[in-house]
Coordinates of C-alpha atoms in Angstrom, one line a residue:
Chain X
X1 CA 0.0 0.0 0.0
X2 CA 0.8 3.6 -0.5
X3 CA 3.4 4.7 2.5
X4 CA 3.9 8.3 3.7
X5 CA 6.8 9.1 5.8
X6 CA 7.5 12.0 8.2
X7 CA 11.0 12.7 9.8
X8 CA 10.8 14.1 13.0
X9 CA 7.9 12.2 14.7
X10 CA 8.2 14.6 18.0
X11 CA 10.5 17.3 18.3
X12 CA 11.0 19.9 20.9
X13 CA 12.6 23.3 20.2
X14 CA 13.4 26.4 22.2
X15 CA 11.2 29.5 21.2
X16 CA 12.5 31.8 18.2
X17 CA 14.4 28.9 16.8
X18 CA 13.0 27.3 13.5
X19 CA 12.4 23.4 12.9
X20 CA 12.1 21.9 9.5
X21 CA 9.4 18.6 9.1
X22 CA 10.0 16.1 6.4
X23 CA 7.3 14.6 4.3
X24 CA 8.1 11.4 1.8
X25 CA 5.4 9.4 0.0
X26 CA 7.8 6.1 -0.4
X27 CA 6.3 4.0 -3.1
X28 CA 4.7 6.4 -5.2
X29 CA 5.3 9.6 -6.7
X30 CA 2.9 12.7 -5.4
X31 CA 2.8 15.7 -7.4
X32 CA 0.6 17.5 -4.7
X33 CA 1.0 17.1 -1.0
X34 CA -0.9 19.1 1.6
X35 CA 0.0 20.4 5.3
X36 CA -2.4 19.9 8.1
X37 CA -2.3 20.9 11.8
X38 CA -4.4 19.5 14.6
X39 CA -5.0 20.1 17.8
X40 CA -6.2 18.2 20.5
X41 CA -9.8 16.7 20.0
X42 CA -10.6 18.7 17.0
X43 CA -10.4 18.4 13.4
X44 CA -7.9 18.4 10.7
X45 CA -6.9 22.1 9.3
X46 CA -5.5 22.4 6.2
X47 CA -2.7 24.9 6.1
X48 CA -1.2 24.3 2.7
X49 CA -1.2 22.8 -0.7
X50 CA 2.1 21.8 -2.5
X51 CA 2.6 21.3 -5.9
X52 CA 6.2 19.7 -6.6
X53 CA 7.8 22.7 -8.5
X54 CA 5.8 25.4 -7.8
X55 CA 4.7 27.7 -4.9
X56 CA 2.7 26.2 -2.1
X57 CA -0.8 27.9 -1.4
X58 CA -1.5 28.5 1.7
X59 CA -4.9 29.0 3.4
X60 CA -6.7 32.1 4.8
X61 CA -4.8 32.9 8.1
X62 CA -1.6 31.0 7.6
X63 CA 1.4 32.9 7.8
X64 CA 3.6 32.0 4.4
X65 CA 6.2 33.7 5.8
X66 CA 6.2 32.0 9.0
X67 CA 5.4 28.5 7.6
X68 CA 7.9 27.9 4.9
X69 CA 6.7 24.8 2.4
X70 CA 8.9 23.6 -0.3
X71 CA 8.2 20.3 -2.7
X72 CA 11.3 19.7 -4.5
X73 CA 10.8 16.6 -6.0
X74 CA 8.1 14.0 -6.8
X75 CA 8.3 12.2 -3.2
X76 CA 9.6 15.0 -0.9
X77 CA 8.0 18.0 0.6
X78 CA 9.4 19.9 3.7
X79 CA 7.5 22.2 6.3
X80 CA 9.8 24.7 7.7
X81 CA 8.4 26.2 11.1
X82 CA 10.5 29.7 11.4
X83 CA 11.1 31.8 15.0
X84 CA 8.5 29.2 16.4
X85 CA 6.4 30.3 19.1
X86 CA 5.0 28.4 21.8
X87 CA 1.3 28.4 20.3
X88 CA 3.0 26.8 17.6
X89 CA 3.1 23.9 19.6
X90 CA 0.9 21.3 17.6
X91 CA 0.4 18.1 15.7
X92 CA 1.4 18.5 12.1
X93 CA 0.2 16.0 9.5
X94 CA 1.3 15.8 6.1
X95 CA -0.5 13.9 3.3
X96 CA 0.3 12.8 -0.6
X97 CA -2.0 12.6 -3.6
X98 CA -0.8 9.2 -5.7
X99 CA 0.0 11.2 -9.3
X100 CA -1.2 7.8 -10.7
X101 CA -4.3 7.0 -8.8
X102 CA -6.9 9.4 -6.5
X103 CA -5.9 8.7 -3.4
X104 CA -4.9 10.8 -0.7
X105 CA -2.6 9.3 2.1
X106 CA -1.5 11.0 5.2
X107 CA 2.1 10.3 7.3
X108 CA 2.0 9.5 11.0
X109 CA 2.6 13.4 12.1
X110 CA 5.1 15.2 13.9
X111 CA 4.2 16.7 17.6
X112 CA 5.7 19.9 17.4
X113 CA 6.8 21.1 21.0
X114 CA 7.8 24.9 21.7
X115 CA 9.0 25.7 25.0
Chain O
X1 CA -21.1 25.3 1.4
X2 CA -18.0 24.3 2.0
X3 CA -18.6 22.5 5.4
X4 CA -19.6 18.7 5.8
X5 CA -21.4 18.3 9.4
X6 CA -20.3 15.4 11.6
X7 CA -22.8 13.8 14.7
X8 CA -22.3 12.8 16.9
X9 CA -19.4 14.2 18.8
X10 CA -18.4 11.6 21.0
X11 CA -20.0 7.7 20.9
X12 CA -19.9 4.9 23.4
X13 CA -20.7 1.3 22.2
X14 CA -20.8 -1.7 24.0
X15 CA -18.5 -4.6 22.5
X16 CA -20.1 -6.2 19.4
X17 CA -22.9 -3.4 19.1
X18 CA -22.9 -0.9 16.0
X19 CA -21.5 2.0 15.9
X20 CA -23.2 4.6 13.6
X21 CA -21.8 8.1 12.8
X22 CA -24.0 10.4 10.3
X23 CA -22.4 13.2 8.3
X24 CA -24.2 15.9 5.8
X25 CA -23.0 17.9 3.1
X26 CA -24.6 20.9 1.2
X27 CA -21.6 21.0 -1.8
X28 CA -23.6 19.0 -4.7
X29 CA -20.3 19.1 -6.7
X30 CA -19.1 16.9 -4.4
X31 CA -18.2 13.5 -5.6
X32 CA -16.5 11.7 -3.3
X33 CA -16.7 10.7 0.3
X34 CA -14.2 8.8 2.1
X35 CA -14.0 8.0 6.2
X36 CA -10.6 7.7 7.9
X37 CA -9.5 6.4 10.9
X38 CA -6.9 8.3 13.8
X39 CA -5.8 6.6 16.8
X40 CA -4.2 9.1 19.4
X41 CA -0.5 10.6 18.4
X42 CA -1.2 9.2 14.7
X43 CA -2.1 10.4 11.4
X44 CA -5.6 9.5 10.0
X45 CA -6.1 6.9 7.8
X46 CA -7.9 5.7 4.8
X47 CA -10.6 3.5 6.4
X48 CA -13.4 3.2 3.5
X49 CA -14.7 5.6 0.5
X50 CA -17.7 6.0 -1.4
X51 CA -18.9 7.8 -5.1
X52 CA -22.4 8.9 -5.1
X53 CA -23.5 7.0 -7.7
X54 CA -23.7 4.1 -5.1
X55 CA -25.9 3.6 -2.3
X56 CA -24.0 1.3 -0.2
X57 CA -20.5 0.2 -0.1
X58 CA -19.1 -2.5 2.7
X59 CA -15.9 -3.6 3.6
X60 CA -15.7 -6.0 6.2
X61 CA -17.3 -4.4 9.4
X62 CA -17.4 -1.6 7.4
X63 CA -20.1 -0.2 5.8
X64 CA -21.0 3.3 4.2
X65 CA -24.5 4.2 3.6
X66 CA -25.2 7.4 1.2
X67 CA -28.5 9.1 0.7
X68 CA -27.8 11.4 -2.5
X69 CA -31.5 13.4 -2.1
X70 CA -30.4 14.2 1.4
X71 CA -26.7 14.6 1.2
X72 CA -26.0 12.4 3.9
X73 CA -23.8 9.6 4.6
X74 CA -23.1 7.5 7.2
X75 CA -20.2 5.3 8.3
X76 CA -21.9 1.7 9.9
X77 CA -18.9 -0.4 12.2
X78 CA -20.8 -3.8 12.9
X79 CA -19.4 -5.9 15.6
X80 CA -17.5 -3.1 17.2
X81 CA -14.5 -4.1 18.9
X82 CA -12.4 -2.5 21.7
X83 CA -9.8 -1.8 18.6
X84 CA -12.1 0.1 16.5
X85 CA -12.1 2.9 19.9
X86 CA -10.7 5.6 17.6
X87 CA -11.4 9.1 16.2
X88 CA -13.3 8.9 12.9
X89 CA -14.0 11.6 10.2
X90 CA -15.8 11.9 7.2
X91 CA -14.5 13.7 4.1
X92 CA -16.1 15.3 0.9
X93 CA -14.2 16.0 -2.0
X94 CA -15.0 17.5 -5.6
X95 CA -12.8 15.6 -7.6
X96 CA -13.0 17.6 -10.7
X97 CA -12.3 20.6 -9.4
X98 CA -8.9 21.7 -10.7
X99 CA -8.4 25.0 -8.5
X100 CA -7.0 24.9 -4.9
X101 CA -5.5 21.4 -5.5
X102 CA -8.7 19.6 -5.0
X103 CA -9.0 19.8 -0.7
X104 CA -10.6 17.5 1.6
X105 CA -13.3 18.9 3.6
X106 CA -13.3 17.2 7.0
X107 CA -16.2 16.9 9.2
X108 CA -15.3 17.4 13.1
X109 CA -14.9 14.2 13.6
X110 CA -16.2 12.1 16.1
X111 CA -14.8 10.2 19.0
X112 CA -15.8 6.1 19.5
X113 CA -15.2 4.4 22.7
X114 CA -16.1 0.7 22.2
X115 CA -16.6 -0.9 25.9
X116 CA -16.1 -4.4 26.4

């Protein structure tokens, strides 16, 4: 089945400091991949769409500046968190379209922590 | 138009009962409706996924049910285990749609607790 990958799972970072989230689709290639946060006992919020080559678009209210997406390649997109903040502190989840099929698969999230 | 509407919030279901959770939609472009799964600290995922030009789709315990007229849809977990105790949401999608990278629209999800 279709795997998506995300490099840190948890990772805890002093305040102003920036933190970068990997997400890999492993065994397909995604041309779009989208950027989620959720927090406890709600729903998912998308924050961004990536398109491999191109600018991300980011929804009403997220900060581009202060959440920094790049999709480099077919099977790679990164989140960049920049002078993090302690509301920043949250559960990010990225997900990948298969280019082939429809599907869209989501990686196991990284629990962002900033103290 | 935008929003898919999730009930109930929270669920509690004794050991081999069903579990029903209901979700509307007002989007008629719509055209696709899948349910994913999220156990604490992990991302959601895919459980089961419907098109509306069917009524009913199973898979295993699961089963979706979809009411085009109404714009309704509902995720049916027979025999519900201890293990199913998870968050589920429903999803809507316009697959067609070529701006904004085609989004998922979530409902709020809804928390199961399956007691033995």
């Amino acid at each position: 089945g279709a795997v998506v990958s995300q490099h840190p799972s948890w990772v805890i970072c002093k305040s102003g400091t920036s933190v970068k989230i990997e997400c890999r689709s492993l065994d397909f290639q995604a041309t779009t991949m989208f950027w989620y946060r959720q927090f406890p006992k709600q729903s998912l919020m998308l924050m961004a769409t990536s398109n491999e080559g191109s600018k991300a678009t980011y929804e009403q209210g997220v900060e581009k500046d202060k959440f920094l997406i790049n999709h480099a390649s077919l099977t790679l997109s990164t989140l960049t968190v920049t002078s993090a903040h302690p509301e920043d502190s949250s559960f990010y989840i990225c997900s990948a379209r298969d280019r082939a099929a429809y599907e869209q698969y989501f990686g196991p999230g990284t629990r962002l922590t900033v103290t | 138009q935008q929003q898919v509407k999730q009930s109930p919030q929270s669920l509690i279901v004794q050991k081999g009962g069903i579990s029903i959770i209901n979700c509307a939609y007002e989007n008629t472009a719509f055209d696709y409706f899948p349910w994913y799964q999220q156990f604490p600290g992990k991302g959601p995922a895919l459980l089961i996924a419907i098109r509306p030009d069917v009524s009913e789709k199973k898979e295993g315990r699961f089963t979706i049910s979809f009411n085009k007229s109404a714009k309704q849809f509902s995720l049916h977990i027979m025999d519900s285990q201890p293990g199913d105790s998870a968050t589920y949401f429903c999803a809507a999608i316009n697959r067609a749609f070529t701006g904004g990278g085609n989004k998922l629209t979530f409902g709020t999800g809804t928390q199961l607790k399956v007691e033995l």
